[in-house]
Tab-separated table of C-alpha atoms and ligand atoms in Angstrom:
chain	number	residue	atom	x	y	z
A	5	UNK	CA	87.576	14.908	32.038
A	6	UNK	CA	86.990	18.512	30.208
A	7	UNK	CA	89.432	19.888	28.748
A	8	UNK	CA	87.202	22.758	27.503
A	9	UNK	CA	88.095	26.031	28.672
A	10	UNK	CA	85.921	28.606	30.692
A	11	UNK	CA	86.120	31.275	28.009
A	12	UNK	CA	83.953	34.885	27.427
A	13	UNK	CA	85.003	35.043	23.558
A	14	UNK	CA	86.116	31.608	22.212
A	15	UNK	CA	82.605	30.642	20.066
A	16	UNK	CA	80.377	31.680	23.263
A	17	UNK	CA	76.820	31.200	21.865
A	18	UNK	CA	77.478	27.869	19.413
A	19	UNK	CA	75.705	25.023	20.555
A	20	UNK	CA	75.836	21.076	18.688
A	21	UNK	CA	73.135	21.875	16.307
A	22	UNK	CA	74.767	24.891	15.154
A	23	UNK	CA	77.712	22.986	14.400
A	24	UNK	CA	75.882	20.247	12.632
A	25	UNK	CA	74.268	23.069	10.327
A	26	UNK	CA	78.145	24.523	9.646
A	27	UNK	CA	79.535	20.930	8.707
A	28	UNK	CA	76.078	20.233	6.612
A	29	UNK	CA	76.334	23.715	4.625
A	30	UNK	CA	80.318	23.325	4.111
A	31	UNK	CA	79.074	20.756	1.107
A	32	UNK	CA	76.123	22.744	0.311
A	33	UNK	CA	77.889	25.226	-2.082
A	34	UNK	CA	74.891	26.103	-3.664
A	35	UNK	CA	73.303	27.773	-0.935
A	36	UNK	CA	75.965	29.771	0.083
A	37	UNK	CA	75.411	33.275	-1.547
A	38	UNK	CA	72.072	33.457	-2.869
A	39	UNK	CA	68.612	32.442	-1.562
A	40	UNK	CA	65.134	32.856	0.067
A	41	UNK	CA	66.447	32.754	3.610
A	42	UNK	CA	67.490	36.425	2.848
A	43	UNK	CA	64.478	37.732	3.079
A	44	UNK	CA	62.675	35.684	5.075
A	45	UNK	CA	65.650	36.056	7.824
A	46	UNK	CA	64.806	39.971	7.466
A	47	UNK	CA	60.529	39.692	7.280
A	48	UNK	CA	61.191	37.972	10.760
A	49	UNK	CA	63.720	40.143	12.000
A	50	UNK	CA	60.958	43.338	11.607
A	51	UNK	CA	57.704	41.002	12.964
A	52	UNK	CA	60.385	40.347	16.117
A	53	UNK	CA	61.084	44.316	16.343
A	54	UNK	CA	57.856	45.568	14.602
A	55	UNK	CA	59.580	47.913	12.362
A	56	UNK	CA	58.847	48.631	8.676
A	57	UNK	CA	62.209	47.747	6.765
A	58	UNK	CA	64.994	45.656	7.221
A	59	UNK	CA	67.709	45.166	5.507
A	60	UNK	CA	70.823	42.319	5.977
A	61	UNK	CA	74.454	42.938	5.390
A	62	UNK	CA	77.635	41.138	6.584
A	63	UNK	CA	78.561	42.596	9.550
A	64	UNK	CA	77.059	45.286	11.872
A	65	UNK	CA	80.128	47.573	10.302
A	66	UNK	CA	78.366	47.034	7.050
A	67	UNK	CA	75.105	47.692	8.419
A	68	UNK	CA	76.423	51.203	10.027
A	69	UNK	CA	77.588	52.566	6.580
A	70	UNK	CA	74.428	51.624	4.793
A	71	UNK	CA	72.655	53.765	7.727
A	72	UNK	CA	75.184	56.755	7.214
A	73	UNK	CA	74.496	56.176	3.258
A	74	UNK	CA	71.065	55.943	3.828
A	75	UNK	CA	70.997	59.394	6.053
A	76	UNK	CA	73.269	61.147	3.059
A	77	UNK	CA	76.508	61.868	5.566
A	78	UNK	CA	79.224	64.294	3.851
A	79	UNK	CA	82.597	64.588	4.266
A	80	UNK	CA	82.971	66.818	7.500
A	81	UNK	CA	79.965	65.762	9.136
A	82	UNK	CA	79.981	64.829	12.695
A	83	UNK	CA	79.010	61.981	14.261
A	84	UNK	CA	79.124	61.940	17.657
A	85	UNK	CA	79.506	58.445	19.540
A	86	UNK	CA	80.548	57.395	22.985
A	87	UNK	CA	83.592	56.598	24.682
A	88	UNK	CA	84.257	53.154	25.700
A	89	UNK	CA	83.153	51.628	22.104
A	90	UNK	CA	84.834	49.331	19.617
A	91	UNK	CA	87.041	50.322	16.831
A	92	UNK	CA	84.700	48.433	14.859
A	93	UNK	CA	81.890	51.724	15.294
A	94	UNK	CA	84.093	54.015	14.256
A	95	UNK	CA	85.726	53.061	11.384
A	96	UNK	CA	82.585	53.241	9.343
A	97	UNK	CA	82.453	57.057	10.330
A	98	UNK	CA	85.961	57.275	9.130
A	99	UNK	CA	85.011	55.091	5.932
A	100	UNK	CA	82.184	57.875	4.998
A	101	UNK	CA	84.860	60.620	5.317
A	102	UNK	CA	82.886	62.170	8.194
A	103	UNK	CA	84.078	62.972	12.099
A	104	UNK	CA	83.639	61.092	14.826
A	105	UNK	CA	82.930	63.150	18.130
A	106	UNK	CA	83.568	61.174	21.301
A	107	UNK	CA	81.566	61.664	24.160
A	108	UNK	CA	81.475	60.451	27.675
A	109	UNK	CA	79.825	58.110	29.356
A	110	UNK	CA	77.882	57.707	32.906
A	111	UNK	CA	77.814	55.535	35.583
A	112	UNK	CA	75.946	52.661	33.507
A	113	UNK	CA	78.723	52.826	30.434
A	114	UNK	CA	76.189	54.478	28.093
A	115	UNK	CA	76.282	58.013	26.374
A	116	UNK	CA	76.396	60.642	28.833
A	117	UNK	CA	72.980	63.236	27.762
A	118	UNK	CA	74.815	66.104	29.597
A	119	UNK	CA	78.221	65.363	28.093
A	120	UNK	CA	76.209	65.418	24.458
A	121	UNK	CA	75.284	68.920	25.026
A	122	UNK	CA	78.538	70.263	25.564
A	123	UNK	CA	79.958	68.474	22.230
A	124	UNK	CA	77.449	69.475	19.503
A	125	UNK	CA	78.325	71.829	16.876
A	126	UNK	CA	76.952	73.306	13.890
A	127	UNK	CA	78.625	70.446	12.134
A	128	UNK	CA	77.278	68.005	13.945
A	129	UNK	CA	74.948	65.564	12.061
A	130	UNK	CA	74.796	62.566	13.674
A	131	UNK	CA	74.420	61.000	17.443
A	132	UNK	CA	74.848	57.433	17.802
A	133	UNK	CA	73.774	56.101	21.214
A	134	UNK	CA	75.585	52.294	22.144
A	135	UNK	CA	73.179	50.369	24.989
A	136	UNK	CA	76.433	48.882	25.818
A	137	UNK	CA	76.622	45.651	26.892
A	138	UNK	CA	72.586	44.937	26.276
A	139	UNK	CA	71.902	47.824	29.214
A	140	UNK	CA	69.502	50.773	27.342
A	141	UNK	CA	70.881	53.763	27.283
A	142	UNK	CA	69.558	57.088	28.411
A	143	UNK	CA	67.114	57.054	25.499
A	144	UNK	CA	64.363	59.516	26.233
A	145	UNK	CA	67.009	62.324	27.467
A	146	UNK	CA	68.931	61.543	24.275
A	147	UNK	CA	66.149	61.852	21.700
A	148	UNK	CA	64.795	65.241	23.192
A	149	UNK	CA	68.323	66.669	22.554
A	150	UNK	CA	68.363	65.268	18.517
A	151	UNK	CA	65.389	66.440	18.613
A	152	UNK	CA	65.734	69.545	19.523
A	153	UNK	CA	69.286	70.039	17.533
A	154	UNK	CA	67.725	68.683	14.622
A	155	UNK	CA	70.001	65.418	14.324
A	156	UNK	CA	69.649	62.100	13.280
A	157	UNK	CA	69.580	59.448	16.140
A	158	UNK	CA	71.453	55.624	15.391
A	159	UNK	CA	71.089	52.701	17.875
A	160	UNK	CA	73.770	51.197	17.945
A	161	UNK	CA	72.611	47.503	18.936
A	162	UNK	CA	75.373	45.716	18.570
A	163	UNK	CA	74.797	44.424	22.320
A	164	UNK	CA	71.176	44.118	22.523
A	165	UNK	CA	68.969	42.320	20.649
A	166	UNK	CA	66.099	41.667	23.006
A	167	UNK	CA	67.100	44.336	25.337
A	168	UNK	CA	63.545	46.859	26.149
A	169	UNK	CA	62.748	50.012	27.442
A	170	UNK	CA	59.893	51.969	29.215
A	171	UNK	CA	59.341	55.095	27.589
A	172	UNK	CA	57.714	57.216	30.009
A	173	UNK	CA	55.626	58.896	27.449
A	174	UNK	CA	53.742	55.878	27.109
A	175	UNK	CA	50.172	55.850	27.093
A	176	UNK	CA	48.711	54.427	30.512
A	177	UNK	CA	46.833	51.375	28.731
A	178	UNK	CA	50.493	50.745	27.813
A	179	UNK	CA	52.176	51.652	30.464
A	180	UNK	CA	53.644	48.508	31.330
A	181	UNK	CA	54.455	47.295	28.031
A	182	UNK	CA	58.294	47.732	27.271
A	183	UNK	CA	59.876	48.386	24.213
A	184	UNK	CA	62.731	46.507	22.353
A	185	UNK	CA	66.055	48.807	21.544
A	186	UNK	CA	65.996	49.492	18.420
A	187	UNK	CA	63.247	51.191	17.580
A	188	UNK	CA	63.046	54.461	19.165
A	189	UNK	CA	65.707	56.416	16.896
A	190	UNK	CA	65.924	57.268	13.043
A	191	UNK	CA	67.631	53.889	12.440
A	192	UNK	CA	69.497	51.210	14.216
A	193	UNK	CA	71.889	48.188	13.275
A	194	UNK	CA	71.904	44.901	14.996
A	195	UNK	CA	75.460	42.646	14.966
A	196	UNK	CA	75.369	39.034	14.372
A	197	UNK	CA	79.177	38.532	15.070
A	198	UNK	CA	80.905	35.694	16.745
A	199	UNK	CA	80.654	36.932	20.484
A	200	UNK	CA	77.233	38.765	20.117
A	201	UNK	CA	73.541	38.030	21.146
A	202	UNK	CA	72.614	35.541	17.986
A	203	UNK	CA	75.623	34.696	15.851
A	204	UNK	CA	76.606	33.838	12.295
A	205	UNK	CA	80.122	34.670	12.857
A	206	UNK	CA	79.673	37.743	10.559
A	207	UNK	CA	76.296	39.531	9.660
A	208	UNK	CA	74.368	42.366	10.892
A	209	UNK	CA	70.720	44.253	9.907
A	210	UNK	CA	69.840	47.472	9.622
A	211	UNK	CA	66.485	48.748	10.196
A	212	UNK	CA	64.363	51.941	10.515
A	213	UNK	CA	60.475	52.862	10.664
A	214	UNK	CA	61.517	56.394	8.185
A	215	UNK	CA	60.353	55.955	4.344
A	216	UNK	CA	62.873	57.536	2.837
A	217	UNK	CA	65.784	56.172	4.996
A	218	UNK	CA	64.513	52.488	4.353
A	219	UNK	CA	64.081	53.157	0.548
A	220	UNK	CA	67.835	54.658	0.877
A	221	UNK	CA	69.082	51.187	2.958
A	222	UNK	CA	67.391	49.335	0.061
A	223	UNK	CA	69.081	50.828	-2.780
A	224	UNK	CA	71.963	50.659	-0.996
A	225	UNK	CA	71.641	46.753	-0.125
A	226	UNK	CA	70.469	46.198	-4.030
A	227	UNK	CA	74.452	47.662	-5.158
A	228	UNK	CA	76.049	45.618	-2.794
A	229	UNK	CA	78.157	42.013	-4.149
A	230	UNK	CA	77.760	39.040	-1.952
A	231	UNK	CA	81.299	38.167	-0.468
A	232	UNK	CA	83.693	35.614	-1.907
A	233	UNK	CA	83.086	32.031	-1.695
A	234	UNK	CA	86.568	31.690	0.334
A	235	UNK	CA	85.248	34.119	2.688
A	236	UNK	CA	81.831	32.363	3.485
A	237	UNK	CA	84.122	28.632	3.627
A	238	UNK	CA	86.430	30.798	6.196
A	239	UNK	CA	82.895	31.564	8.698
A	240	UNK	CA	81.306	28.404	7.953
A	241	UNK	CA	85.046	26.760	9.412
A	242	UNK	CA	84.682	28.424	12.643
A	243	UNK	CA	81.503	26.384	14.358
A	244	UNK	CA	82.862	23.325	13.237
A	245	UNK	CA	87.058	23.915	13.597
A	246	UNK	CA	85.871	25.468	16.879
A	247	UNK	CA	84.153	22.986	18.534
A	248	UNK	CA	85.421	19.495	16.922
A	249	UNK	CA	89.271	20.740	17.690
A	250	UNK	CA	90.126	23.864	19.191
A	251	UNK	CA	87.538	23.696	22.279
A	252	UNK	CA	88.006	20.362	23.071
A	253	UNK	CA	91.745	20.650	23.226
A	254	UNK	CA	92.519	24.390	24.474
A	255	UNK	CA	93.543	22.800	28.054
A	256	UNK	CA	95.262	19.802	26.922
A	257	UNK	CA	98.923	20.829	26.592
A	258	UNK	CA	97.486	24.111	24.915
A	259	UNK	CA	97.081	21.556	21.579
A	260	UNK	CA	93.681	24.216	20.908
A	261	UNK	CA	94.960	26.716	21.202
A	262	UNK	CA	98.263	26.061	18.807
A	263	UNK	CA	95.146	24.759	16.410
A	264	UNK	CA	93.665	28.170	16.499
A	265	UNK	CA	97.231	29.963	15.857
A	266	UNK	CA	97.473	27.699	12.809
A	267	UNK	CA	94.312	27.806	11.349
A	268	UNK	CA	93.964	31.776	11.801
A	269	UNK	CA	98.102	31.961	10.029
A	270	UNK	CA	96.536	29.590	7.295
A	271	UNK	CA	93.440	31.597	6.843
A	272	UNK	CA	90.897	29.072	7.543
A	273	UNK	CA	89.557	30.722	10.189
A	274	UNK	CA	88.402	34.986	10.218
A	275	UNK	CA	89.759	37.124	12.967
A	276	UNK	CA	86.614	39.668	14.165
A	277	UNK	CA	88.777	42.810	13.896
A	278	UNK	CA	91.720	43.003	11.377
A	279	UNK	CA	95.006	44.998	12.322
A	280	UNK	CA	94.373	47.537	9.483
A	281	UNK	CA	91.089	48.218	11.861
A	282	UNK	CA	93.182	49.218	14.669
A	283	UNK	CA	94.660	52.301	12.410
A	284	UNK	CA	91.355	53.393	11.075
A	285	UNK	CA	90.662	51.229	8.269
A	286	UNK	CA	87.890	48.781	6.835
A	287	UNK	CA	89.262	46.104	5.213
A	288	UNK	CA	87.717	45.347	1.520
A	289	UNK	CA	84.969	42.798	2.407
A	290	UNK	CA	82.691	45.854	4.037
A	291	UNK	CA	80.206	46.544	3.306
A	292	UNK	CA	78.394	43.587	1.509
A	293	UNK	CA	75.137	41.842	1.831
A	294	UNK	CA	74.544	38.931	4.373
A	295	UNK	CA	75.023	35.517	2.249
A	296	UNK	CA	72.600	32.899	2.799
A	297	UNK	CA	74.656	30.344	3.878
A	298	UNK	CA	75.228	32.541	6.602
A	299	UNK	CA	71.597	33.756	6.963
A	300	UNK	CA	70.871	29.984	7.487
A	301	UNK	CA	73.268	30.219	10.918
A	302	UNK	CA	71.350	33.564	11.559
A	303	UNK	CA	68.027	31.769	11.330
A	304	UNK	CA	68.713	28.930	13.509
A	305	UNK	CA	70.251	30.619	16.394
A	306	UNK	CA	67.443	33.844	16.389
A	307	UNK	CA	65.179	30.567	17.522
A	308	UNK	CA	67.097	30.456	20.165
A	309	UNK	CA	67.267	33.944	21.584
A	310	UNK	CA	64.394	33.992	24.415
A	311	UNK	CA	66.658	30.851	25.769
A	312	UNK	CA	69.696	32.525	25.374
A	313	UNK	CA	68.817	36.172	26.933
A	314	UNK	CA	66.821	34.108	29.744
A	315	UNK	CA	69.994	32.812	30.393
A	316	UNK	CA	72.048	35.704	30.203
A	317	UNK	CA	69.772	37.453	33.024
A	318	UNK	CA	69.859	34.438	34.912
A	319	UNK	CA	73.809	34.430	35.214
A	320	UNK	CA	73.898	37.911	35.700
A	321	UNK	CA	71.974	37.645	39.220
A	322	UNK	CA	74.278	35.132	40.586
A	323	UNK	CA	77.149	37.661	39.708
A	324	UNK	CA	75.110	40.820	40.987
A	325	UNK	CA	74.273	38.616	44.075
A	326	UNK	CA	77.625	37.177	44.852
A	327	UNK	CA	79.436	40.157	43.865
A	328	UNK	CA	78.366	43.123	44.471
A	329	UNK	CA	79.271	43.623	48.289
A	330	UNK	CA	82.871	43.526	47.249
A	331	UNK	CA	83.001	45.143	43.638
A	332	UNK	CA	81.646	47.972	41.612
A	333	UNK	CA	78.564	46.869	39.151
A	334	UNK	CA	78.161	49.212	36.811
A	335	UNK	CA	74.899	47.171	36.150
A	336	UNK	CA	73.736	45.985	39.683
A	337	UNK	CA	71.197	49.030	40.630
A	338	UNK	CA	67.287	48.129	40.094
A	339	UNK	CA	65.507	50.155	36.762
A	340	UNK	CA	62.335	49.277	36.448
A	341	UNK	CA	62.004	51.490	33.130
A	342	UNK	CA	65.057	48.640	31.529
A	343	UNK	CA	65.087	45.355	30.990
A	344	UNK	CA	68.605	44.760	30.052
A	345	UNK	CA	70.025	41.196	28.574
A	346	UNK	CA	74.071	41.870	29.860
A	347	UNK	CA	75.936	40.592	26.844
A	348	UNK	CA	78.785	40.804	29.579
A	349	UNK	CA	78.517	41.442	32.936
A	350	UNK	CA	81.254	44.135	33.932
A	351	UNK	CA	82.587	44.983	37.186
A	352	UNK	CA	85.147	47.372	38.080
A	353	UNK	CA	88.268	46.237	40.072
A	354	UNK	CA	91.867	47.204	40.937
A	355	UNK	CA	94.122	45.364	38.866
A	356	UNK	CA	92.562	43.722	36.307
A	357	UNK	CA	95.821	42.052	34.155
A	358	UNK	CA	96.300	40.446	37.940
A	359	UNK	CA	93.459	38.916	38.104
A	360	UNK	CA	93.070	37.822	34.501
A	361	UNK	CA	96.155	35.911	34.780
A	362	UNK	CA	95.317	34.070	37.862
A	363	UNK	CA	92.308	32.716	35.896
A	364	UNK	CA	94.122	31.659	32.737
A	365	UNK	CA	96.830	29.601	35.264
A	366	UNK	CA	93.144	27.941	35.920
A	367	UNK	CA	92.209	27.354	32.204
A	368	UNK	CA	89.740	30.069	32.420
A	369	UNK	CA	89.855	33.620	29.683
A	370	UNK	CA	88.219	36.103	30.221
A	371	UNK	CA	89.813	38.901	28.337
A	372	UNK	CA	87.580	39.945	25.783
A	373	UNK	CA	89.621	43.120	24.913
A	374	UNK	CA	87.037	45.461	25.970
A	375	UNK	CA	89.566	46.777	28.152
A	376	UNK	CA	92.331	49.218	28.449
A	377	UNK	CA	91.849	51.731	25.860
A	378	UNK	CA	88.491	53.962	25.574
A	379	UNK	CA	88.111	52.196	22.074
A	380	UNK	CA	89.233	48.700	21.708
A	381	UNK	CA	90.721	46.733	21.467
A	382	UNK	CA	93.542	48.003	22.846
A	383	UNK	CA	95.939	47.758	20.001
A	384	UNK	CA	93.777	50.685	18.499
A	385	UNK	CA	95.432	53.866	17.546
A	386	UNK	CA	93.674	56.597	19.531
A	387	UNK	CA	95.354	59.013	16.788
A	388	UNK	CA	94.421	57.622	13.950
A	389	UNK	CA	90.659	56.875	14.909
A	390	UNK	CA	90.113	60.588	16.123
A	391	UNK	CA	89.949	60.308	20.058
A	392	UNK	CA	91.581	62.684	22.049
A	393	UNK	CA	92.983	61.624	25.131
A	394	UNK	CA	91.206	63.180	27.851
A	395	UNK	CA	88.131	63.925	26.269
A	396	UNK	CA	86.324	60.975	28.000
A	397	UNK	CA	87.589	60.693	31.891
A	398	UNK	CA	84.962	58.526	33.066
A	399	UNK	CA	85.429	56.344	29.808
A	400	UNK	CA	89.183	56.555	30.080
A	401	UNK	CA	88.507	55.512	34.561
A	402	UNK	CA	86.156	52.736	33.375
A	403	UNK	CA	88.822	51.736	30.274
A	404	UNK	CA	91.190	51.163	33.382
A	405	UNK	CA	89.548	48.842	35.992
A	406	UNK	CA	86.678	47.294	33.940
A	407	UNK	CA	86.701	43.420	33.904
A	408	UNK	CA	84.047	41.316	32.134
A	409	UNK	CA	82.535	38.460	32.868
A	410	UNK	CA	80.383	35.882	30.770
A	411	UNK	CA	76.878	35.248	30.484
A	412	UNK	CA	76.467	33.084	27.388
A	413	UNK	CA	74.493	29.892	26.565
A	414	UNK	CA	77.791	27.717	27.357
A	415	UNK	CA	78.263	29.286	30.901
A	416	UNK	CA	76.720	26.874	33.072
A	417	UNK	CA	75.706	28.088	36.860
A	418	UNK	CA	78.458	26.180	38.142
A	419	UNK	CA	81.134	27.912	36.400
A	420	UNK	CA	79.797	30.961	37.079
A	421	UNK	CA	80.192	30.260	40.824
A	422	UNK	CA	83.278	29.242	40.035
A	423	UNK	CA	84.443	32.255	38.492
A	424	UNK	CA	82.540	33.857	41.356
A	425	UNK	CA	84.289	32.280	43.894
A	426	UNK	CA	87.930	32.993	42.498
A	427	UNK	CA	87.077	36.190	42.067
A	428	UNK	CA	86.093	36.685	45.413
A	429	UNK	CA	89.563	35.289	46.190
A	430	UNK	CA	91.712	37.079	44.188
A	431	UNK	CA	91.446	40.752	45.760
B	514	LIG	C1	79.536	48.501	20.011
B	514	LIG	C2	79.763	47.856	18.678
B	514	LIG	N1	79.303	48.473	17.573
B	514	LIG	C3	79.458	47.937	16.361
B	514	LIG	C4	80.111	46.737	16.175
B	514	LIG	C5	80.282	46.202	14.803
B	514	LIG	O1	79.647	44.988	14.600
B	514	LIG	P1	80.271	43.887	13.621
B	514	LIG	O2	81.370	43.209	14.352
B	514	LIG	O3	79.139	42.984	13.290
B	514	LIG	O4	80.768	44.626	12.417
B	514	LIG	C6	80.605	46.050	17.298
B	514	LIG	C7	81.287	44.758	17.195
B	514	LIG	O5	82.302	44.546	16.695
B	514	LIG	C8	80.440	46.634	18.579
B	514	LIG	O6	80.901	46.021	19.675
């Protein structure tokens, strides 16, 4: 008997020997904040993307205002982003003093290119594209635009590490050959958080092909302190406090989950977005440099990632399959020019909060937060971040019915069916 839950964000991508490697580096103190694994985490991080610099941090957040430091954003500058993102992308914007623009998004959750048009203004610096969810994002339509306006492009890649594109440019010797996100803008930042592609609980990379942006990132990383001990013991606690007694418990008289309440009040475990977040704010540990402690996690799960996105695309076709006669996919149509790696799965249904708590009377949790609000989570204030209401409908529409379902390494095809099969029930 299992008393491990069905879950989309409780440690989704930590398997034993990641666990092992936690407990082993706990009593390892020298090798938590400096050491070679740095660099060689980010020499294999540019062979795997091909570009020409990149540089660790601890977070994606951190990563993002490196990039913006790196691209010399003022105060008043706009950035425009989408709608339907995490505070988490926006605060950095907020941290640099500059705007964030929000702009809508189409029928696959990405930027909308014909939204874009309508938003940029003489002030506008900036466009950050999202490939949300690992799905690529109108790239092409998007670049012509910066291009033409004379603006920097970001990837956001928070989602998709792994995830390619077909530009259609492409010479026809390459014409088949598909390109990872990531490298088709000025500069792009990858996320290594807990519920991500590859995770070290906290860490993130930011790369670019430009000399003089990569120089900038460099500098940049060079003046930044490693985080406190305390905070590398708190993300080296999660694998192991995680998996040797929160997971094992969470269904058995809800023993995990008053674990996890405890060890989050008594600090030993991080939460992934702090409550001064949801009001606009970056709490002091961003931005800082990737610790190698941490790195070492990094390392040991970026083996892993063919495996993992293999996975990922597998689940996803028993959800399209099963699914998609009775829900809206955003991601079920056929694109040969993407090959996306569905971080989630969404779907779009009537009541989500009804069917959400027909699966947790079942032991299963699936709220991941991306839900509700155009940013999330939902406990964001729109105010304070910048977004005004109305200026995204089909993020706001989306906000409103989207539910997301799991893909990760510890989703068997079983409990996928199983959460198909419920799900089929429930409406
Ligand atoms: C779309 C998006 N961008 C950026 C981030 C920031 O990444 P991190 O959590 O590593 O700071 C996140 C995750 O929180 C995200 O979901």
């Amino acid at each position: 008997m299992t008393f491990r839950p069905i879950s989309i964000f409780l440690s989704p991508n930590t398997e034993k020997d990641d666990v092992q490697l936690a407990s082993k580096l706990l009593f390892k103190p020298w090798l938590w904040k400096k050491g070679k694994e740095i660099l060689k985490f980010e020499e294999k991080f540019k062979k795997y993307l091909g570009a020409r610099y990149a540089f660790s941090f601890n977070s994606g957040r951190s990563s993002l205002i490196a990039i913006l430091e790196a691209m010399d954003i003022k105060k008043g500058d706009e950035v425009l982003l989408q709608g339907f993102t995490c505070n988490a992308a926006v605060n950095p914007i907020l941290a640099k003093e500059a705007k964030p623009i929000f702009v809508d998004v189409d029928e696959t959750i990405n930027m909308n290119p014909e939204d874009l048009k309508t938003k940029i203004t003489k002030n506008s610096k900036i466009v950050m594209i999202q490939h949300t969810f690992g799905w690529p994002a109108k790239i092409e339509e998007i670049k012509k635009i910066t291009q033409e306006s004379g603006l920097y492009l970001i990837e956001d890649c928070a989602h998709s590490l792994g995830a390619k594109y077909l530009p259609s440019q492409i010479s026809k010797k390459l014409r088949r050959a598909k390109k990872l996100c990531g490298t088709f803008s000025d500069a792009a930042f990858f996320s290594f958080g807990r519920d991500k592609i590859i995770s070290c609980v906290y860490g993130g990379m930011a790369v670019t092909n430009n000399k003089k942006i990569g120089e900038n990132l460099k500098e940049f990383q060079k003046k930044m302190n490693y985080p406190s001990n305390f905070w590398i013991i708190q993300q080296l606690l999660h694998p192991v406090l995680m998996n040797y007694l929160i997971l094992p418990f969470y269904n058995f008289l809800k023993l995990g989950r008053i674990f996890l309440a405890l060890f989050l009040n008594l600090r030993l475990l991080s939460k992934s977005v702090v409550r001064i977040e949801n009001r606009g704010e970056l709490p002091s540990y961003f931005p800082q440099k990737l610790p190698n402690a941490l790195t070492l996690l990094a390392l040991n799960q970026f083996k892993k990632i063919e495996r993992f996105n293999q996975h990922r695309q597998d689940i996803a076709k028993l959800y399209k399959e099963n699914l998609e006669k009775r829900f809206i996919l955003p991601f079920a149509r056929e694109d040969k020019n993407r090959e996306p790696i569905f971080m989630r799965y969404p779907l779009l249904v009537d009541d989500s909060d009804k069917i959400l708590t027909k699966f947790k009377r079942r032991g299963i949790y699936l709220d991941d937060a991306w839900r509700k609000s155009p940013i999330v989570p939902p406990a964001t204030d729109l105010k304070k971040i910048g977004y005004i209401q109305g200026s995204c409908c089909e993020a706001e529409k989306i906000a409103k019915h989207i539910l997301n379902l799991p893909t990760h390494i510890n989703i068997s095809p079983n409990q996928a069916q199983k959460i198909i099969k419920l799900l089929l029930n429930a409406q």
